[in-house]
Amino acid sequence: MTARESLFDSGKLKVEEAPPALARDLKDGLRLGVIGILVMLGAAFFLSGIVGPLFALGNVEETVMDVLTRLALLALPFVAYIAAASVARRYTVRDSPRALGLALTTTVILFAAISAGHYVFNYGVFAPRPSLQMTLRQTDAGIRVEALVAGGAADTAEMQVGDVITAIRRDRVDLAAFNKRLSQSEADAPLRLRFMRGDEELQETVRVILVSDKQLSVLLPGLLFGLAFTAIIVFLPGHWAPYIALVGLLSPLLVGYFWVIVATFSYRTEGLVPLDSNDNFGGFTLKNWESIFAGNISGLEFNIWPILMTSLAIAVVMTFVVLLVSSMAGYALSRMHFPGRRFFLSFTLILHGFPAITLLIPIFIVLLRLGNMPIIGEVIGFNTIGGIALVMVAFQLPLGVWLMKGFFDNIPWDMERSALIDGASRFRTYWEILLPQIRPGLLALGIFAFIGGWNAYIIPATYSIGTGLSNLPVFLNELIDETAPVDWNQVAAVGLFQLIPIFIFFIFAQEYLLNIYAGGTKGSS
Amino acid sequence: MEIRIDNLTKKFGDVVGVENLTLHIDDGEFVAFLGPSGCGKTTTLLTLAGIYKPTDGLIRFGDRVVNTVQPKDRNIGMVFQSYALYPHMTIFQNIAYPLKLKKVPKNEQNEQVRRVANVMGIGDLLDRRPGQLSGGQQQRVALGRALVKEPDVLLFDEPLSNLDARLRLTMRGEIKHLQKNLGITSIYVTHDQVEAMTMADRIAVMNLGHLQAFDAPDELYDRPKTRFVAGFVGNPPMNFLDVEVSRLNGQFLAEADAIRLPLGAERGEPPAGHPGAVVMGIRPEDIQIADDGDVRGEIFVVEPLGREDLIDVRIGSNSFILLADTEKQYRAGQPVALKFDMSQAQFFDPQTERSLLWRQ
């Protein structure tokens, strides 16, 4: 106490009147928020103004830069909120109302600033949108015109209130499809509308115009969302951050999986929302699954079991042959010296790097010749499961051999010598002593091979042309090719059906992997 | 089983593992192969086991030439430094594996495995896996597995190197005891000369792929035939210095710089007949610190070993390692006088490195 006073008295330290803590924190938060805004603006400018044109100079499409720029601008407010909220986080433990108050205040101010920016630069919610300048409503008969802007695009094209729009050109549309089509149109693009006026069917071409309606009411949802977002950021436990980042990065996949699962159990989906025929939430059904087993999807008749069996046969044959050949070749390459060993090793590596697509035609010829041979041709020729599996195995082997060689290299020589001295033959040593040591490797390679075989498309599709022989991926493609209109919910069901064995495989494999690592192999050190 | 190795050579491409090795091992004998790493001792052992095929020379087990006989047909047991147990099998399965391969009936396997396990003191561990055992227990399992098929020859490849010092001492005694009881011809590879000295009936000292000496431990210690053997056998190692030995009035004198040491005729005569300088070797225990010592020097460093101190004494440019009583509390920098027991001195030809005292 006295020491401090003496400091003051002596005049060595000048203290200014400290600002109230809340005001100071608000200032800190806003400063960080503004820095966040500037950083994101800078990033957007860097992408669209500098990197984009550079790419364009090299005749590379700059769409990616476009997308990234938009992403940066989209993320801009959130980055600002996160920056501002980080100041408030220090109060979450002791004084949560204060933290919340501080965060929400900064958010409101930042939101106002960003919105003002949007307003001035015609961006975001104030950006001009393509419009036909009429109000529409979905009815059972079609899309009914409820109101027209006088002198607007629809009005000049002589549309009238009460017209019921049924199609754009020849494509039948509902309101959702209509709006989607409209939002993708450019200014002055002609849309030829087909509509009913009374009992009369008419056509009019309406030209799209860009409208920017600067109504402040549209800002409210954005503000509420921003406030909710900041509140979450303030009270989010710090150790969740990596998970949230991971889930964020995985979200395209997760959304995809979610859609597939939802779609297979519903009549129709709009985005991720399952809908019934009246556009209401619901419409759950098992018909997509039933039609798989009933063997009729959109008029295409089939029997799912032989297709499933073909998939399974390719995958299983491939797994066994790849494991057997790879492990034996890997053993020989790891343990024995023979002429051509080094050449073989580097050659297989080159083979592995060779793109399979380029070999399709030559292999086609080989299989065709093989198919002409008696007996052998029945098993591994063109248009046989054996032939397909043979080619798939060949493509998988270089990787397998290298993988297995690596695993064998890690087994100490002593273990093998010990087995030989104990009285085992070379093969028995390989089979009884060494193979169990590389079980994790065998399992990994087995999974690769099985999934590779199960999901194989190019090779089965190429070498089973014009036969009933097809596996699930090939069948999936046929389904899309040969039915019109494509019922995507049923396609999704077939896709999910194809995934089931993989799921089962993984559940078991995971158990097994964990068991192996719990067992330990210290004894061999 | 008597083992006769004649002119054995093993090359890996151009690299020589062992060259021209001739060694006759008697039935029931315990022989140690001793040498620094890379001297060819393990190569020789693996050639005996049949893992390597000899490039040249003959190996006989008894009267049978086994050069091309497969390991499994040699009836040998081997214990490895890394134990080389099979981690995916239980201890029982590990020990029973050689019997299983011999197609011994199940109940007989069971009986033999239990008998061996009890001898090795691991009878209660049979259901465990190697990963759950300590290093010492694993080594016992490895030994049990080597013994269970009642081999004609037992091979040990540095079996104790991975154990801690205390356990090494116990296992050393146990292996020696077991070998004497069973009377199985055994070959024991080690780079630890204490192990070789304490356990073996005879030691084959090897260096750079060549046999340096093959003799009983005491012979190697007292009458080393090469400078390498003299330096490798014994701990702490022998001191060497270049001296000139001259005859003076029927007396012999070894001289180097300020050091002048009188010699008896028995040790002095052969080096005195050698023209020029010779290498003198003297063991640490044959040098004493004594007030009436012949040579004065200064203590350079003192390393306490507990029972005694290891002392490095510098005399001019020469350095001598010797052992001294800890109670004397010698300190670095202290001037001392040394007394050499020259009746134990060794002399070597500096060119051929052969002993001038003991002819091969």
Tab-separated table of C-alpha atoms in Angstrom, chain A residues 194-435:
chain	number	residue	atom	x	y	z
A	194	ARG	CA	-47.434	-21.108	-70.274
A	195	PHE	CA	-50.561	-20.278	-68.304
A	196	MET	CA	-54.345	-20.730	-68.138
A	197	ARG	CA	-56.624	-17.727	-68.366
A	198	GLY	CA	-60.029	-19.120	-67.698
A	199	ASP	CA	-60.145	-22.241	-69.907
A	200	GLU	CA	-57.826	-20.796	-72.477
A	201	GLU	CA	-54.187	-21.856	-72.584
A	202	LEU	CA	-51.865	-18.972	-73.427
A	203	GLN	CA	-48.165	-18.162	-73.727
A	204	GLU	CA	-46.380	-14.936	-72.941
A	205	THR	CA	-42.681	-14.082	-72.897
A	206	VAL	CA	-41.756	-12.068	-69.830
A	207	ARG	CA	-38.356	-10.390	-69.582
A	208	VAL	CA	-36.574	-10.651	-66.240
A	209	ILE	CA	-35.568	-7.367	-64.649
A	210	LEU	CA	-33.345	-6.727	-61.646
A	211	VAL	CA	-35.063	-5.151	-58.674
A	212	SER	CA	-33.515	-4.020	-55.446
A	213	ASP	CA	-36.089	-3.458	-52.779
A	214	LYS	CA	-34.438	-1.676	-49.905
A	215	GLN	CA	-36.850	-2.768	-47.190
A	216	LEU	CA	-35.294	-2.663	-43.770
A	217	SER	CA	-37.701	-5.292	-42.427
A	218	VAL	CA	-35.727	-8.062	-44.136
A	219	LEU	CA	-32.837	-7.296	-41.807
A	220	LEU	CA	-34.632	-8.547	-38.687
A	221	PRO	CA	-34.059	-12.313	-39.175
A	222	GLY	CA	-30.409	-11.602	-39.894
A	223	LEU	CA	-30.062	-9.606	-36.679
A	224	LEU	CA	-31.777	-12.278	-34.596
A	225	PHE	CA	-29.588	-14.961	-36.116
A	226	GLY	CA	-26.489	-12.875	-35.432
A	227	LEU	CA	-27.496	-12.378	-31.772
A	228	ALA	CA	-28.145	-16.093	-31.302
A	229	PHE	CA	-24.841	-16.897	-32.942
A	230	THR	CA	-22.913	-14.543	-30.659
A	231	ALA	CA	-24.653	-15.886	-27.566
A	232	ILE	CA	-23.575	-19.410	-28.524
A	233	ILE	CA	-20.014	-18.284	-29.177
A	234	VAL	CA	-19.799	-16.590	-25.781
A	235	PHE	CA	-20.934	-19.620	-23.814
A	236	LEU	CA	-19.331	-22.327	-25.965
A	237	PRO	CA	-16.857	-24.423	-23.943
A	238	GLY	CA	-13.421	-23.871	-25.440
A	239	HIS	CA	-12.594	-27.549	-25.938
A	240	TRP	CA	-15.568	-27.945	-28.275
A	241	ALA	CA	-13.948	-25.694	-30.834
A	242	PRO	CA	-11.937	-28.434	-32.652
A	243	TYR	CA	-15.016	-30.649	-32.891
A	244	ILE	CA	-17.098	-27.816	-34.267
A	245	ALA	CA	-14.381	-27.012	-36.812
A	246	LEU	CA	-14.226	-30.692	-37.842
A	247	VAL	CA	-17.986	-31.027	-38.119
A	248	GLY	CA	-18.027	-27.796	-40.112
A	249	LEU	CA	-15.474	-29.174	-42.562
A	250	LEU	CA	-17.324	-32.480	-42.794
A	251	SER	CA	-20.699	-30.825	-43.158
A	252	PRO	CA	-21.028	-31.282	-46.938
A	253	LEU	CA	-20.598	-35.041	-46.435
A	254	LEU	CA	-22.855	-35.151	-43.398
A	255	VAL	CA	-25.567	-33.198	-45.196
A	256	GLY	CA	-25.238	-35.594	-48.122
A	257	TYR	CA	-25.622	-38.655	-45.916
A	258	PHE	CA	-28.510	-37.033	-44.107
A	259	TRP	CA	-30.271	-36.371	-47.392
A	260	VAL	CA	-29.742	-39.934	-48.610
A	261	ILE	CA	-31.256	-41.339	-45.414
A	262	VAL	CA	-34.187	-38.908	-45.361
A	263	ALA	CA	-34.843	-39.300	-49.074
A	264	THR	CA	-35.082	-43.084	-48.963
A	265	PHE	CA	-37.897	-42.891	-46.429
A	266	SER	CA	-39.996	-40.145	-48.004
A	267	TYR	CA	-42.036	-39.477	-51.137
A	268	ARG	CA	-40.384	-36.242	-52.021
A	269	THR	CA	-37.844	-33.865	-50.507
A	270	GLU	CA	-37.366	-30.163	-50.814
A	271	GLY	CA	-33.787	-29.585	-49.730
A	272	LEU	CA	-33.437	-31.691	-46.615
A	273	VAL	CA	-37.129	-31.498	-45.707
A	274	PRO	CA	-39.322	-34.504	-46.517
A	275	LEU	CA	-42.656	-33.418	-48.013
A	276	ASP	CA	-45.915	-35.107	-48.860
A	277	SER	CA	-47.875	-34.428	-52.057
A	278	ASN	CA	-49.411	-31.224	-50.580
A	279	ASP	CA	-46.016	-29.716	-49.798
A	280	ASN	CA	-46.518	-30.235	-46.083
A	281	PHE	CA	-43.852	-31.686	-43.843
A	282	GLY	CA	-44.160	-35.475	-43.685
A	283	GLY	CA	-44.792	-38.011	-46.395
A	284	PHE	CA	-42.735	-40.764	-44.863
A	285	THR	CA	-42.943	-44.057	-46.685
A	286	LEU	CA	-41.226	-47.400	-47.181
A	287	LYS	CA	-42.171	-47.615	-50.847
A	288	ASN	CA	-38.642	-46.793	-52.031
A	289	TRP	CA	-37.324	-49.829	-50.170
A	290	GLU	CA	-40.234	-52.005	-51.177
A	291	SER	CA	-39.631	-51.287	-54.826
A	292	ILE	CA	-36.037	-52.490	-54.521
A	293	PHE	CA	-37.177	-55.900	-53.351
A	294	ALA	CA	-40.215	-55.903	-55.608
A	295	GLY	CA	-37.834	-55.424	-58.526
A	296	ASN	CA	-39.564	-52.520	-60.245
A	297	ILE	CA	-38.356	-48.956	-60.114
A	298	SER	CA	-40.098	-46.443	-62.386
A	299	GLY	CA	-40.982	-49.242	-64.774
A	300	LEU	CA	-37.463	-50.734	-64.920
A	301	GLU	CA	-37.784	-54.385	-63.971
A	302	PHE	CA	-34.958	-56.186	-62.250
A	303	ASN	CA	-34.082	-58.751	-59.612
A	304	ILE	CA	-31.919	-57.265	-56.894
A	305	TRP	CA	-30.521	-60.576	-55.551
A	306	PRO	CA	-28.371	-61.635	-58.526
A	307	ILE	CA	-27.057	-58.056	-58.684
A	308	LEU	CA	-26.211	-58.176	-55.002
A	309	MET	CA	-24.568	-61.565	-55.459
A	310	THR	CA	-22.461	-60.254	-58.335
A	311	SER	CA	-21.273	-57.351	-56.175
A	312	LEU	CA	-20.517	-59.725	-53.337
A	313	ALA	CA	-18.731	-62.233	-55.569
A	314	ILE	CA	-16.467	-59.553	-57.044
A	315	ALA	CA	-15.691	-58.116	-53.602
A	316	VAL	CA	-15.058	-61.458	-51.903
A	317	VAL	CA	-12.985	-62.974	-54.697
A	318	MET	CA	-10.988	-59.784	-54.864
A	319	THR	CA	-10.398	-59.655	-51.107
A	320	PHE	CA	-9.174	-63.241	-50.891
A	321	VAL	CA	-7.001	-63.240	-53.969
A	322	VAL	CA	-5.469	-59.844	-53.147
A	323	LEU	CA	-4.704	-60.878	-49.562
A	324	LEU	CA	-3.222	-64.215	-50.544
A	325	VAL	CA	-1.097	-63.015	-53.444
A	326	SER	CA	-0.008	-59.760	-51.791
A	327	SER	CA	1.048	-61.402	-48.558
A	328	MET	CA	3.002	-64.140	-50.315
A	329	ALA	CA	4.663	-61.745	-52.734
A	330	GLY	CA	5.320	-59.280	-49.904
A	331	TYR	CA	6.929	-62.041	-47.861
A	332	ALA	CA	9.194	-63.092	-50.692
A	333	LEU	CA	10.185	-59.494	-51.447
A	334	SER	CA	10.845	-58.758	-47.806
A	335	ARG	CA	12.786	-61.883	-46.907
A	336	MET	CA	14.398	-63.424	-49.944
A	337	HIS	CA	17.076	-62.375	-52.361
A	338	PHE	CA	16.404	-63.355	-55.936
A	339	PRO	CA	17.382	-61.950	-59.311
A	340	GLY	CA	15.132	-59.089	-60.394
A	341	ARG	CA	13.908	-58.288	-56.879
A	342	ARG	CA	14.767	-54.593	-57.056
A	343	PHE	CA	13.414	-54.279	-60.566
A	344	PHE	CA	10.197	-55.972	-59.521
A	345	LEU	CA	9.778	-53.594	-56.589
A	346	SER	CA	10.229	-50.429	-58.620
A	347	PHE	CA	8.185	-51.826	-61.505
A	348	THR	CA	5.172	-52.532	-59.314
A	349	LEU	CA	5.384	-48.998	-57.988
A	350	ILE	CA	5.209	-47.650	-61.531
A	351	LEU	CA	2.283	-49.977	-62.227
A	352	HIS	CA	0.514	-48.582	-59.208
A	353	GLY	CA	0.892	-45.073	-60.574
A	354	PHE	CA	-0.487	-46.082	-63.979
A	355	PRO	CA	-4.025	-44.751	-64.495
A	356	ALA	CA	-6.449	-47.635	-64.892
A	357	ILE	CA	-8.602	-45.815	-67.437
A	358	THR	CA	-5.848	-45.832	-70.062
A	359	LEU	CA	-5.673	-49.617	-69.867
A	360	LEU	CA	-9.378	-50.247	-70.417
A	361	ILE	CA	-9.127	-50.934	-74.149
A	362	PRO	CA	-5.991	-53.147	-74.085
A	363	ILE	CA	-7.429	-55.190	-71.237
A	364	PHE	CA	-10.687	-55.444	-73.141
A	365	ILE	CA	-8.777	-57.109	-75.974
A	366	VAL	CA	-6.979	-59.433	-73.554
A	367	LEU	CA	-10.238	-60.493	-71.918
A	368	LEU	CA	-11.860	-61.009	-75.300
A	369	ARG	CA	-9.026	-63.370	-76.299
A	370	LEU	CA	-9.182	-65.121	-72.939
A	371	GLY	CA	-12.905	-65.587	-73.441
A	372	ASN	CA	-12.258	-67.487	-76.663
A	373	MET	CA	-10.201	-70.106	-74.879
A	374	PRO	CA	-12.027	-73.251	-73.890
A	375	ILE	CA	-12.877	-73.747	-70.197
A	376	ILE	CA	-10.629	-70.884	-68.973
A	377	GLY	CA	-12.745	-68.474	-70.992
A	378	GLU	CA	-15.839	-69.507	-69.051
A	379	VAL	CA	-14.206	-68.468	-65.773
A	380	ILE	CA	-12.031	-65.440	-66.445
A	381	GLY	CA	-13.048	-64.283	-69.916
A	382	PHE	CA	-15.007	-61.257	-71.095
A	383	ASN	CA	-18.440	-60.865	-69.481
A	384	THR	CA	-17.661	-63.101	-66.520
A	385	ILE	CA	-17.388	-62.278	-62.830
A	386	GLY	CA	-14.019	-64.018	-62.850
A	387	GLY	CA	-12.729	-61.785	-65.613
A	388	ILE	CA	-13.861	-58.647	-63.826
A	389	ALA	CA	-12.359	-59.837	-60.536
A	390	LEU	CA	-9.113	-60.750	-62.291
A	391	VAL	CA	-8.714	-57.236	-63.679
A	392	MET	CA	-9.663	-55.611	-60.373
A	393	VAL	CA	-7.186	-57.828	-58.510
A	394	ALA	CA	-4.459	-56.887	-60.964
A	395	PHE	CA	-5.054	-53.199	-60.310
A	396	GLN	CA	-5.066	-53.670	-56.556
A	397	LEU	CA	-1.975	-55.893	-56.324
A	398	PRO	CA	0.846	-53.333	-56.632
A	399	LEU	CA	-0.456	-51.433	-53.615
A	400	GLY	CA	-1.089	-54.674	-51.728
A	401	VAL	CA	2.358	-56.103	-52.396
A	402	TRP	CA	4.067	-52.932	-51.214
A	403	LEU	CA	1.896	-52.675	-48.158
A	404	MET	CA	2.538	-56.293	-47.203
A	405	LYS	CA	6.264	-56.008	-47.836
A	406	GLY	CA	6.353	-53.072	-45.435
A	407	PHE	CA	4.579	-55.060	-42.746
A	408	PHE	CA	6.862	-58.075	-43.167
A	409	ASP	CA	9.904	-55.794	-43.016
A	410	ASN	CA	8.856	-54.850	-39.499
A	411	ILE	CA	8.812	-58.402	-38.167
A	412	PRO	CA	12.140	-59.229	-36.516
A	413	TRP	CA	14.182	-61.877	-38.299
A	414	ASP	CA	14.667	-63.708	-35.039
A	415	MET	CA	11.030	-64.756	-34.834
A	416	GLU	CA	11.231	-66.408	-38.217
A	417	ARG	CA	14.580	-68.040	-37.462
A	418	SER	CA	13.200	-69.290	-34.199
A	419	ALA	CA	10.280	-70.953	-35.974
A	420	LEU	CA	12.585	-72.543	-38.545
A	421	ILE	CA	14.797	-73.917	-35.776
A	422	ASP	CA	11.752	-75.121	-33.851
A	423	GLY	CA	11.113	-77.340	-36.840
A	424	ALA	CA	8.666	-75.458	-39.048
A	425	SER	CA	8.933	-75.457	-42.829
A	426	ARG	CA	9.259	-72.164	-44.656
A	427	PHE	CA	5.599	-72.115	-45.651
A	428	ARG	CA	4.456	-73.060	-42.170
A	429	THR	CA	6.566	-70.272	-40.700
A	430	TYR	CA	4.912	-67.817	-43.074
A	431	TRP	CA	1.445	-69.152	-42.383
A	432	GLU	CA	1.499	-69.863	-38.646
A	433	ILE	CA	4.044	-67.400	-37.282
A	434	LEU	CA	4.383	-64.425	-39.604
A	435	LEU	CA	0.844	-63.935	-40.919
